[in-house]
JSON list of C-alpha atoms and ligand atoms in Angstrom, two decimals:
[
{"chain": "A", "resi": 263, "resn": "MET", "atom": "CA", "xyz": [16.14, -5.71, -7.41]},
{"chain": "A", "resi": 264, "resn": "VAL", "atom": "CA", "xyz": [13.92, -4.42, -10.16]},
{"chain": "A", "resi": 265, "resn": "ASP", "atom": "CA", "xyz": [15.31, -1.39, -11.96]},
{"chain": "A", "resi": 266, "resn": "LEU", "atom": "CA", "xyz": [12.60, 1.25, -12.01]},
{"chain": "A", "resi": 267, "resn": "PHE", "atom": "CA", "xyz": [13.39, 4.40, -13.92]},
{"chain": "A", "resi": 268, "resn": "ASN", "atom": "CA", "xyz": [10.37, 5.43, -15.95]},
{"chain": "A", "resi": 269, "resn": "SER", "atom": "CA", "xyz": [9.11, 8.94, -15.35]},
{"chain": "A", "resi": 270, "resn": "LEU", "atom": "CA", "xyz": [6.40, 9.37, -17.99]},
{"chain": "A", "resi": 271, "resn": "GLY", "atom": "CA", "xyz": [2.75, 9.36, -16.97]},
{"chain": "A", "resi": 272, "resn": "THR", "atom": "CA", "xyz": [2.15, 5.71, -17.79]},
{"chain": "A", "resi": 273, "resn": "PRO", "atom": "CA", "xyz": [2.94, 2.81, -15.47]},
{"chain": "A", "resi": 274, "resn": "VAL", "atom": "CA", "xyz": [5.52, 0.40, -16.91]},
{"chain": "A", "resi": 275, "resn": "PRO", "atom": "CA", "xyz": [4.84, -3.34, -16.51]},
{"chain": "A", "resi": 276, "resn": "ILE", "atom": "CA", "xyz": [7.19, -5.29, -14.24]},
{"chain": "A", "resi": 277, "resn": "PRO", "atom": "CA", "xyz": [7.18, -8.82, -15.66]},
{"chain": "A", "resi": 278, "resn": "ILE", "atom": "CA", "xyz": [6.21, -11.47, -13.07]},
{"chain": "A", "resi": 279, "resn": "GLU", "atom": "CA", "xyz": [4.78, -14.92, -13.51]},
{"chain": "A", "resi": 280, "resn": "ASP", "atom": "CA", "xyz": [1.18, -15.56, -12.42]},
{"chain": "A", "resi": 281, "resn": "GLY", "atom": "CA", "xyz": [0.43, -11.90, -11.78]},
{"chain": "A", "resi": 282, "resn": "GLU", "atom": "CA", "xyz": [0.44, -8.32, -13.05]},
{"chain": "A", "resi": 283, "resn": "LEU", "atom": "CA", "xyz": [2.62, -5.53, -11.66]},
{"chain": "A", "resi": 284, "resn": "ALA", "atom": "CA", "xyz": [3.30, -2.06, -13.03]},
{"chain": "A", "resi": 285, "resn": "TRP", "atom": "CA", "xyz": [5.31, 0.89, -11.73]},
{"chain": "A", "resi": 286, "resn": "LEU", "atom": "CA", "xyz": [5.09, 4.63, -12.28]},
{"chain": "A", "resi": 287, "resn": "ALA", "atom": "CA", "xyz": [8.14, 6.39, -10.78]},
{"chain": "A", "resi": 288, "resn": "GLN", "atom": "CA", "xyz": [6.33, 9.69, -10.22]},
{"chain": "A", "resi": 289, "resn": "LEU", "atom": "CA", "xyz": [2.58, 10.08, -10.08]},
{"chain": "A", "resi": 290, "resn": "PRO", "atom": "CA", "xyz": [1.76, 13.49, -11.67]},
{"chain": "A", "resi": 291, "resn": "LEU", "atom": "CA", "xyz": [0.52, 15.67, -8.78]},
{"chain": "A", "resi": 292, "resn": "ALA", "atom": "CA", "xyz": [-0.45, 19.31, -8.28]},
{"chain": "A", "resi": 293, "resn": "TYR", "atom": "CA", "xyz": [1.95, 19.70, -5.31]},
{"chain": "A", "resi": 294, "resn": "PRO", "atom": "CA", "xyz": [5.52, 18.56, -4.54]},
{"chain": "A", "resi": 295, "resn": "ASN", "atom": "CA", "xyz": [5.81, 15.16, -2.87]},
{"chain": "A", "resi": 296, "resn": "ASP", "atom": "CA", "xyz": [7.15, 16.63, 0.38]},
{"chain": "A", "resi": 297, "resn": "ALA", "atom": "CA", "xyz": [4.13, 18.95, 0.67]},
{"chain": "A", "resi": 298, "resn": "VAL", "atom": "CA", "xyz": [1.75, 15.98, 0.24]},
{"chain": "A", "resi": 299, "resn": "PHE", "atom": "CA", "xyz": [3.78, 13.98, 2.77]},
{"chain": "A", "resi": 300, "resn": "ALA", "atom": "CA", "xyz": [3.67, 16.80, 5.35]},
{"chain": "A", "resi": 301, "resn": "ARG", "atom": "CA", "xyz": [-0.09, 17.26, 4.96]},
{"chain": "A", "resi": 302, "resn": "LEU", "atom": "CA", "xyz": [-0.82, 13.54, 5.20]},
{"chain": "A", "resi": 303, "resn": "LEU", "atom": "CA", "xyz": [1.36, 13.26, 8.30]},
{"chain": "A", "resi": 304, "resn": "ALA", "atom": "CA", "xyz": [-0.31, 16.21, 10.01]},
{"chain": "A", "resi": 305, "resn": "GLU", "atom": "CA", "xyz": [-3.93, 15.75, 8.89]},
{"chain": "A", "resi": 306, "resn": "THR", "atom": "CA", "xyz": [-4.38, 12.01, 9.43]},
{"chain": "A", "resi": 307, "resn": "PRO", "atom": "CA", "xyz": [-5.77, 10.70, 12.74]},
{"chain": "A", "resi": 308, "resn": "TRP", "atom": "CA", "xyz": [-3.21, 7.88, 12.88]},
{"chain": "A", "resi": 309, "resn": "ARG", "atom": "CA", "xyz": [-4.23, 4.83, 14.92]},
{"chain": "A", "resi": 310, "resn": "ALA", "atom": "CA", "xyz": [-2.20, 2.10, 16.61]},
{"chain": "A", "resi": 311, "resn": "GLU", "atom": "CA", "xyz": [-4.38, -0.94, 15.93]},
{"chain": "A", "resi": 312, "resn": "THR", "atom": "CA", "xyz": [-4.20, -4.40, 17.47]},
{"chain": "A", "resi": 313, "resn": "VAL", "atom": "CA", "xyz": [-4.67, -7.42, 15.20]},
{"chain": "A", "resi": 314, "resn": "VAL", "atom": "CA", "xyz": [-5.36, -11.09, 15.92]},
{"chain": "A", "resi": 315, "resn": "VAL", "atom": "CA", "xyz": [-2.89, -13.49, 14.30]},
{"chain": "A", "resi": 316, "resn": "PHE", "atom": "CA", "xyz": [-3.32, -17.23, 14.98]},
{"chain": "A", "resi": 317, "resn": "GLY", "atom": "CA", "xyz": [-5.62, -16.38, 17.91]},
{"chain": "A", "resi": 318, "resn": "LYS", "atom": "CA", "xyz": [-3.17, -13.98, 19.61]},
{"chain": "A", "resi": 319, "resn": "ARG", "atom": "CA", "xyz": [-3.48, -10.20, 19.81]},
{"chain": "A", "resi": 320, "resn": "HIS", "atom": "CA", "xyz": [-0.51, -8.15, 18.55]},
{"chain": "A", "resi": 321, "resn": "PRO", "atom": "CA", "xyz": [0.02, -4.38, 18.19]},
{"chain": "A", "resi": 322, "resn": "GLN", "atom": "CA", "xyz": [0.55, -3.55, 14.53]},
{"chain": "A", "resi": 323, "resn": "PRO", "atom": "CA", "xyz": [4.14, -2.38, 13.89]},
{"chain": "A", "resi": 324, "resn": "ARG", "atom": "CA", "xyz": [2.98, 0.79, 12.11]},
{"chain": "A", "resi": 325, "resn": "LEU", "atom": "CA", "xyz": [0.11, 3.30, 12.34]},
{"chain": "A", "resi": 326, "resn": "THR", "atom": "CA", "xyz": [-2.88, 3.23, 10.02]},
{"chain": "A", "resi": 327, "resn": "ALA", "atom": "CA", "xyz": [-6.05, 5.04, 8.95]},
{"chain": "A", "resi": 328, "resn": "TRP", "atom": "CA", "xyz": [-8.90, 3.77, 6.76]},
{"chain": "A", "resi": 329, "resn": "TYR", "atom": "CA", "xyz": [-10.87, 6.15, 4.55]},
{"chain": "A", "resi": 330, "resn": "GLY", "atom": "CA", "xyz": [-13.59, 5.72, 1.98]},
{"chain": "A", "resi": 331, "resn": "ASP", "atom": "CA", "xyz": [-17.07, 4.49, 1.33]},
{"chain": "A", "resi": 332, "resn": "ALA", "atom": "CA", "xyz": [-17.04, 1.05, 3.00]},
{"chain": "A", "resi": 333, "resn": "SER", "atom": "CA", "xyz": [-15.88, -0.77, 6.11]},
{"chain": "A", "resi": 334, "resn": "TYR", "atom": "CA", "xyz": [-13.13, -3.37, 5.77]},
{"chain": "A", "resi": 335, "resn": "THR", "atom": "CA", "xyz": [-12.12, -6.43, 7.81]},
{"chain": "A", "resi": 336, "resn": "TYR", "atom": "CA", "xyz": [-8.69, -8.09, 7.92]},
{"chain": "A", "resi": 337, "resn": "SER", "atom": "CA", "xyz": [-6.79, -10.09, 10.59]},
{"chain": "A", "resi": 338, "resn": "GLY", "atom": "CA", "xyz": [-9.83, -9.88, 12.89]},
{"chain": "A", "resi": 339, "resn": "LEU", "atom": "CA", "xyz": [-9.84, -6.09, 12.67]},
{"chain": "A", "resi": 340, "resn": "ARG", "atom": "CA", "xyz": [-12.93, -4.25, 11.45]},
{"chain": "A", "resi": 341, "resn": "LEU", "atom": "CA", "xyz": [-12.15, -0.77, 10.14]},
{"chain": "A", "resi": 342, "resn": "GLU", "atom": "CA", "xyz": [-14.93, 1.82, 9.91]},
{"chain": "A", "resi": 343, "resn": "PRO", "atom": "CA", "xyz": [-14.15, 4.38, 7.21]},
{"chain": "A", "resi": 344, "resn": "LEU", "atom": "CA", "xyz": [-13.32, 8.02, 7.82]},
{"chain": "A", "resi": 345, "resn": "PRO", "atom": "CA", "xyz": [-14.84, 10.41, 5.23]},
{"chain": "A", "resi": 346, "resn": "TRP", "atom": "CA", "xyz": [-12.67, 11.32, 2.23]},
{"chain": "A", "resi": 347, "resn": "THR", "atom": "CA", "xyz": [-10.63, 14.49, 2.73]},
{"chain": "A", "resi": 348, "resn": "PRO", "atom": "CA", "xyz": [-10.08, 16.97, -0.15]},
{"chain": "A", "resi": 349, "resn": "LEU", "atom": "CA", "xyz": [-6.41, 15.87, -0.36]},
{"chain": "A", "resi": 350, "resn": "LEU", "atom": "CA", "xyz": [-7.27, 12.16, -0.48]},
{"chain": "A", "resi": 351, "resn": "LEU", "atom": "CA", "xyz": [-9.88, 12.83, -3.18]},
{"chain": "A", "resi": 352, "resn": "GLU", "atom": "CA", "xyz": [-7.24, 14.67, -5.24]},
{"chain": "A", "resi": 353, "resn": "LEU", "atom": "CA", "xyz": [-4.79, 11.79, -4.80]},
{"chain": "A", "resi": 354, "resn": "ARG", "atom": "CA", "xyz": [-7.50, 9.30, -5.76]},
{"chain": "A", "resi": 355, "resn": "THR", "atom": "CA", "xyz": [-8.24, 11.26, -8.95]},
{"chain": "A", "resi": 356, "resn": "ALA", "atom": "CA", "xyz": [-4.53, 11.21, -9.88]},
{"chain": "A", "resi": 357, "resn": "VAL", "atom": "CA", "xyz": [-4.23, 7.47, -9.10]},
{"chain": "A", "resi": 358, "resn": "GLU", "atom": "CA", "xyz": [-7.37, 6.65, -11.11]},
{"chain": "A", "resi": 359, "resn": "ALA", "atom": "CA", "xyz": [-6.09, 8.67, -14.08]},
{"chain": "A", "resi": 360, "resn": "ALA", "atom": "CA", "xyz": [-2.73, 6.87, -14.07]},
{"chain": "A", "resi": 361, "resn": "SER", "atom": "CA", "xyz": [-4.11, 3.39, -13.42]},
{"chain": "A", "resi": 362, "resn": "LYS", "atom": "CA", "xyz": [-7.41, 3.52, -15.36]},
{"chain": "A", "resi": 363, "resn": "GLY", "atom": "CA", "xyz": [-8.82, 1.86, -12.21]},
{"chain": "A", "resi": 364, "resn": "ARG", "atom": "CA", "xyz": [-11.64, 2.88, -9.88]},
{"chain": "A", "resi": 365, "resn": "PHE", "atom": "CA", "xyz": [-11.22, 3.01, -6.11]},
{"chain": "A", "resi": 366, "resn": "ASN", "atom": "CA", "xyz": [-13.68, 3.63, -3.27]},
{"chain": "A", "resi": 367, "resn": "SER", "atom": "CA", "xyz": [-11.35, 3.14, -0.28]},
{"chain": "A", "resi": 368, "resn": "VAL", "atom": "CA", "xyz": [-7.80, 3.78, 0.82]},
{"chain": "A", "resi": 369, "resn": "LEU", "atom": "CA", "xyz": [-5.68, 2.38, 3.65]},
{"chain": "A", "resi": 370, "resn": "LEU", "atom": "CA", "xyz": [-2.99, 4.76, 4.90]},
{"chain": "A", "resi": 371, "resn": "ASN", "atom": "CA", "xyz": [0.10, 3.18, 6.50]},
{"chain": "A", "resi": 372, "resn": "LEU", "atom": "CA", "xyz": [2.64, 5.20, 8.47]},
{"chain": "A", "resi": 373, "resn": "TYR", "atom": "CA", "xyz": [6.07, 3.60, 8.89]},
{"chain": "A", "resi": 374, "resn": "ARG", "atom": "CA", "xyz": [7.66, 5.78, 11.58]},
{"chain": "A", "resi": 375, "resn": "ASN", "atom": "CA", "xyz": [11.16, 4.38, 11.12]},
{"chain": "A", "resi": 376, "resn": "GLU", "atom": "CA", "xyz": [13.08, 1.21, 10.19]},
{"chain": "A", "resi": 377, "resn": "ARG", "atom": "CA", "xyz": [11.42, -0.75, 13.00]},
{"chain": "A", "resi": 378, "resn": "ASP", "atom": "CA", "xyz": [7.96, -0.44, 11.47]},
{"chain": "A", "resi": 379, "resn": "SER", "atom": "CA", "xyz": [6.94, -3.14, 9.00]},
{"chain": "A", "resi": 380, "resn": "MET", "atom": "CA", "xyz": [4.11, -5.07, 7.37]},
{"chain": "A", "resi": 381, "resn": "GLY", "atom": "CA", "xyz": [4.03, -8.88, 7.48]},
{"chain": "A", "resi": 382, "resn": "MET", "atom": "CA", "xyz": [3.81, -10.97, 4.31]},
{"chain": "A", "resi": 383, "resn": "HIS", "atom": "CA", "xyz": [0.17, -11.17, 3.19]},
{"chain": "A", "resi": 384, "resn": "SER", "atom": "CA", "xyz": [-2.13, -11.03, 0.18]},
{"chain": "A", "resi": 385, "resn": "ASP", "atom": "CA", "xyz": [-4.87, -8.48, -0.30]},
{"chain": "A", "resi": 386, "resn": "ASP", "atom": "CA", "xyz": [-7.38, -11.25, -0.96]},
{"chain": "A", "resi": 387, "resn": "GLU", "atom": "CA", "xyz": [-10.27, -10.45, 1.37]},
{"chain": "A", "resi": 388, "resn": "PRO", "atom": "CA", "xyz": [-13.59, -11.52, -0.22]},
{"chain": "A", "resi": 389, "resn": "GLU", "atom": "CA", "xyz": [-14.87, -7.92, -0.31]},
{"chain": "A", "resi": 390, "resn": "LEU", "atom": "CA", "xyz": [-12.07, -7.00, -2.75]},
{"chain": "A", "resi": 391, "resn": "GLY", "atom": "CA", "xyz": [-13.52, -9.45, -5.29]},
{"chain": "A", "resi": 392, "resn": "PRO", "atom": "CA", "xyz": [-11.55, -11.64, -7.74]},
{"chain": "A", "resi": 393, "resn": "GLY", "atom": "CA", "xyz": [-8.35, -10.24, -9.32]},
{"chain": "A", "resi": 394, "resn": "PRO", "atom": "CA", "xyz": [-8.45, -6.95, -7.42]},
{"chain": "A", "resi": 395, "resn": "VAL", "atom": "CA", "xyz": [-6.49, -3.91, -8.61]},
{"chain": "A", "resi": 396, "resn": "ILE", "atom": "CA", "xyz": [-4.51, -2.46, -5.70]},
{"chain": "A", "resi": 397, "resn": "ALA", "atom": "CA", "xyz": [-2.83, 0.91, -6.29]},
{"chain": "A", "resi": 398, "resn": "SER", "atom": "CA", "xyz": [-0.06, 1.62, -3.80]},
{"chain": "A", "resi": 399, "resn": "LEU", "atom": "CA", "xyz": [1.27, 5.19, -3.57]},
{"chain": "A", "resi": 400, "resn": "SER", "atom": "CA", "xyz": [4.38, 6.04, -1.52]},
{"chain": "A", "resi": 401, "resn": "PHE", "atom": "CA", "xyz": [5.76, 9.24, 0.05]},
{"chain": "A", "resi": 402, "resn": "GLY", "atom": "CA", "xyz": [8.88, 9.85, 2.11]},
{"chain": "A", "resi": 403, "resn": "ALA", "atom": "CA", "xyz": [11.61, 7.31, 2.85]},
{"chain": "A", "resi": 404, "resn": "THR", "atom": "CA", "xyz": [12.13, 4.47, 0.38]},
{"chain": "A", "resi": 405, "resn": "ARG", "atom": "CA", "xyz": [11.10, 1.04, 1.67]},
{"chain": "A", "resi": 406, "resn": "THR", "atom": "CA", "xyz": [11.44, -2.20, -0.27]},
{"chain": "A", "resi": 407, "resn": "LEU", "atom": "CA", "xyz": [8.35, -4.26, -1.06]},
{"chain": "A", "resi": 408, "resn": "MET", "atom": "CA", "xyz": [9.12, -7.98, -0.85]},
{"chain": "A", "resi": 409, "resn": "LEU", "atom": "CA", "xyz": [7.02, -10.24, -3.06]},
{"chain": "A", "resi": 410, "resn": "ARG", "atom": "CA", "xyz": [7.13, -14.04, -2.65]},
{"chain": "A", "resi": 411, "resn": "HIS", "atom": "CA", "xyz": [5.37, -16.53, -4.91]},
{"chain": "A", "resi": 412, "resn": "LYS", "atom": "CA", "xyz": [3.07, -18.75, -2.82]},
{"chain": "A", "resi": 413, "resn": "ARG", "atom": "CA", "xyz": [4.10, -22.03, -4.48]},
{"chain": "A", "resi": 414, "resn": "ASN", "atom": "CA", "xyz": [7.56, -21.81, -6.06]},
{"chain": "A", "resi": 415, "resn": "LYS", "atom": "CA", "xyz": [8.83, -19.25, -3.48]},
{"chain": "A", "resi": 416, "resn": "ASP", "atom": "CA", "xyz": [10.36, -16.99, -6.17]},
{"chain": "A", "resi": 417, "resn": "THR", "atom": "CA", "xyz": [11.02, -13.55, -4.70]},
{"chain": "A", "resi": 418, "resn": "LEU", "atom": "CA", "xyz": [11.09, -10.03, -6.08]},
{"chain": "A", "resi": 419, "resn": "ARG", "atom": "CA", "xyz": [12.16, -6.81, -4.33]},
{"chain": "A", "resi": 420, "resn": "VAL", "atom": "CA", "xyz": [10.63, -3.54, -5.50]},
{"chain": "A", "resi": 421, "resn": "PRO", "atom": "CA", "xyz": [12.03, -0.29, -4.03]},
{"chain": "A", "resi": 422, "resn": "LEU", "atom": "CA", "xyz": [9.05, 2.00, -3.40]},
{"chain": "A", "resi": 423, "resn": "THR", "atom": "CA", "xyz": [10.43, 5.51, -3.83]},
{"chain": "A", "resi": 424, "resn": "ASP", "atom": "CA", "xyz": [8.90, 8.90, -2.98]},
{"chain": "A", "resi": 425, "resn": "GLY", "atom": "CA", "xyz": [5.98, 9.76, -5.29]},
{"chain": "A", "resi": 426, "resn": "GLY", "atom": "CA", "xyz": [5.91, 6.32, -6.94]},
{"chain": "A", "resi": 427, "resn": "LEU", "atom": "CA", "xyz": [2.80, 4.30, -7.76]},
{"chain": "A", "resi": 428, "resn": "LEU", "atom": "CA", "xyz": [2.84, 0.49, -7.80]},
{"chain": "A", "resi": 429, "resn": "LEU", "atom": "CA", "xyz": [-0.11, -1.33, -9.37]},
{"chain": "A", "resi": 430, "resn": "MET", "atom": "CA", "xyz": [-0.88, -4.94, -8.48]},
{"chain": "A", "resi": 431, "resn": "ALA", "atom": "CA", "xyz": [-3.60, -6.59, -10.56]},
{"chain": "A", "resi": 432, "resn": "GLY", "atom": "CA", "xyz": [-4.87, -9.82, -12.15]},
{"chain": "A", "resi": 433, "resn": "ALA", "atom": "CA", "xyz": [-3.85, -12.95, -10.25]},
{"chain": "A", "resi": 434, "resn": "THR", "atom": "CA", "xyz": [-1.13, -11.22, -8.16]},
{"chain": "A", "resi": 435, "resn": "GLN", "atom": "CA", "xyz": [-3.02, -11.52, -4.86]},
{"chain": "A", "resi": 436, "resn": "GLU", "atom": "CA", "xyz": [-3.96, -15.13, -5.61]},
{"chain": "A", "resi": 437, "resn": "ASN", "atom": "CA", "xyz": [-0.38, -16.21, -6.31]},
{"chain": "A", "resi": 438, "resn": "TRP", "atom": "CA", "xyz": [1.91, -13.85, -4.39]},
{"chain": "A", "resi": 439, "resn": "LEU", "atom": "CA", "xyz": [2.47, -12.59, -0.86]},
{"chain": "A", "resi": 440, "resn": "HIS", "atom": "CA", "xyz": [3.86, -9.13, -0.26]},
{"chain": "A", "resi": 441, "resn": "GLY", "atom": "CA", "xyz": [5.16, -7.21, 2.74]},
{"chain": "A", "resi": 442, "resn": "ILE", "atom": "CA", "xyz": [7.65, -4.66, 4.08]},
{"chain": "A", "resi": 443, "resn": "ASN", "atom": "CA", "xyz": [10.48, -5.98, 6.25]},
{"chain": "A", "resi": 444, "resn": "LYS", "atom": "CA", "xyz": [12.03, -4.16, 9.17]},
{"chain": "A", "resi": 445, "resn": "SER", "atom": "CA", "xyz": [15.50, -2.81, 8.40]},
{"chain": "A", "resi": 446, "resn": "THR", "atom": "CA", "xyz": [18.71, -2.82, 10.41]},
{"chain": "A", "resi": 447, "resn": "ARG", "atom": "CA", "xyz": [19.68, 0.45, 8.66]},
{"chain": "A", "resi": 448, "resn": "PRO", "atom": "CA", "xyz": [18.20, 3.69, 10.10]},
{"chain": "A", "resi": 449, "resn": "LEU", "atom": "CA", "xyz": [15.35, 4.87, 7.87]},
{"chain": "A", "resi": 450, "resn": "GLY", "atom": "CA", "xyz": [13.14, 7.94, 7.83]},
{"chain": "A", "resi": 451, "resn": "THR", "atom": "CA", "xyz": [9.37, 8.12, 7.91]},
{"chain": "A", "resi": 452, "resn": "ARG", "atom": "CA", "xyz": [7.29, 6.77, 5.05]},
{"chain": "A", "resi": 453, "resn": "ILE", "atom": "CA", "xyz": [3.59, 7.09, 4.24]},
{"chain": "A", "resi": 454, "resn": "ASN", "atom": "CA", "xyz": [1.92, 4.55, 1.97]},
{"chain": "A", "resi": 455, "resn": "LEU", "atom": "CA", "xyz": [-1.61, 4.72, 0.59]},
{"chain": "A", "resi": 456, "resn": "THR", "atom": "CA", "xyz": [-3.17, 1.59, -0.88]},
{"chain": "A", "resi": 457, "resn": "PHE", "atom": "CA", "xyz": [-6.26, 2.40, -2.91]},
{"chain": "A", "resi": 458, "resn": "ARG", "atom": "CA", "xyz": [-8.77, -0.43, -3.24]},
{"chain": "A", "resi": 459, "resn": "TYR", "atom": "CA", "xyz": [-12.30, -1.09, -4.48]},
{"chain": "A", "resi": 460, "resn": "VAL", "atom": "CA", "xyz": [-14.35, -2.68, -1.70]},
{"chain": "A", "resi": 461, "resn": "VAL", "atom": "CA", "xyz": [-17.56, -4.32, -2.96]},
{"chain": "B", "resi": 616, "resn": "LIG", "atom": "O1", "xyz": [3.52, -0.15, 2.63]},
{"chain": "B", "resi": 616, "resn": "LIG", "atom": "C1", "xyz": [3.40, -0.80, 1.60]},
{"chain": "B", "resi": 616, "resn": "LIG", "atom": "O2", "xyz": [3.91, -0.47, 0.54]},
{"chain": "B", "resi": 616, "resn": "LIG", "atom": "C2", "xyz": [2.60, -2.09, 1.63]},
{"chain": "B", "resi": 616, "resn": "LIG", "atom": "C3", "xyz": [1.16, -1.84, 1.94]},
{"chain": "B", "resi": 616, "resn": "LIG", "atom": "C4", "xyz": [0.35, -3.09, 1.88]},
{"chain": "B", "resi": 616, "resn": "LIG", "atom": "O3", "xyz": [0.84, -4.14, 1.55]},
{"chain": "B", "resi": 616, "resn": "LIG", "atom": "C5", "xyz": [-1.06, -3.07, 2.25]},
{"chain": "B", "resi": 616, "resn": "LIG", "atom": "O4", "xyz": [-1.56, -2.02, 2.70]},
{"chain": "B", "resi": 616, "resn": "LIG", "atom": "O5", "xyz": [-1.71, -4.11, 2.09]}
]
């Protein structure tokens, strides 16, 4: 497990080979984390999508919503964007200030409980361009992000706590897979927002 205890406004690098990761334990926000969580939960038109994996259709084990300026395709699923809400624009401004990045889209993931998950994958769709910066903001229950190196199979576990911002950049998507495993321990609800720049 990585020990993540910075609380200043600047993300702290997490050293990994063949990639760039940084963690900010609390993104500075105008409202408490639980207020943001409650609004996101209530205001988002959550969807249960079906994806195609190796030619077979599967329900995604979580709910999602796609917002921003561009459509996005992954696992045979084409997502048409919803318009930015005032809250999502505020969160984007805070994420851009902390990351020095620029984002035109955000995927919202709702993990209802310990049975929801995200399979190991890379955010390497062509429309994200080379070396994309992905800014991943978490609210609610802590879930652990698993990272696995594509060639040497090294692994890293990063606990994604309430209000924390994880930045993945450089060659991370080229060289690493990441995902959220199901848990055998009961877990509460978590909302994750991954900000991206779709070309
Ligand atoms: O929920 C998370 O922290 C992972 C999200 C993720 O990997 C993605 O949206 O691509």
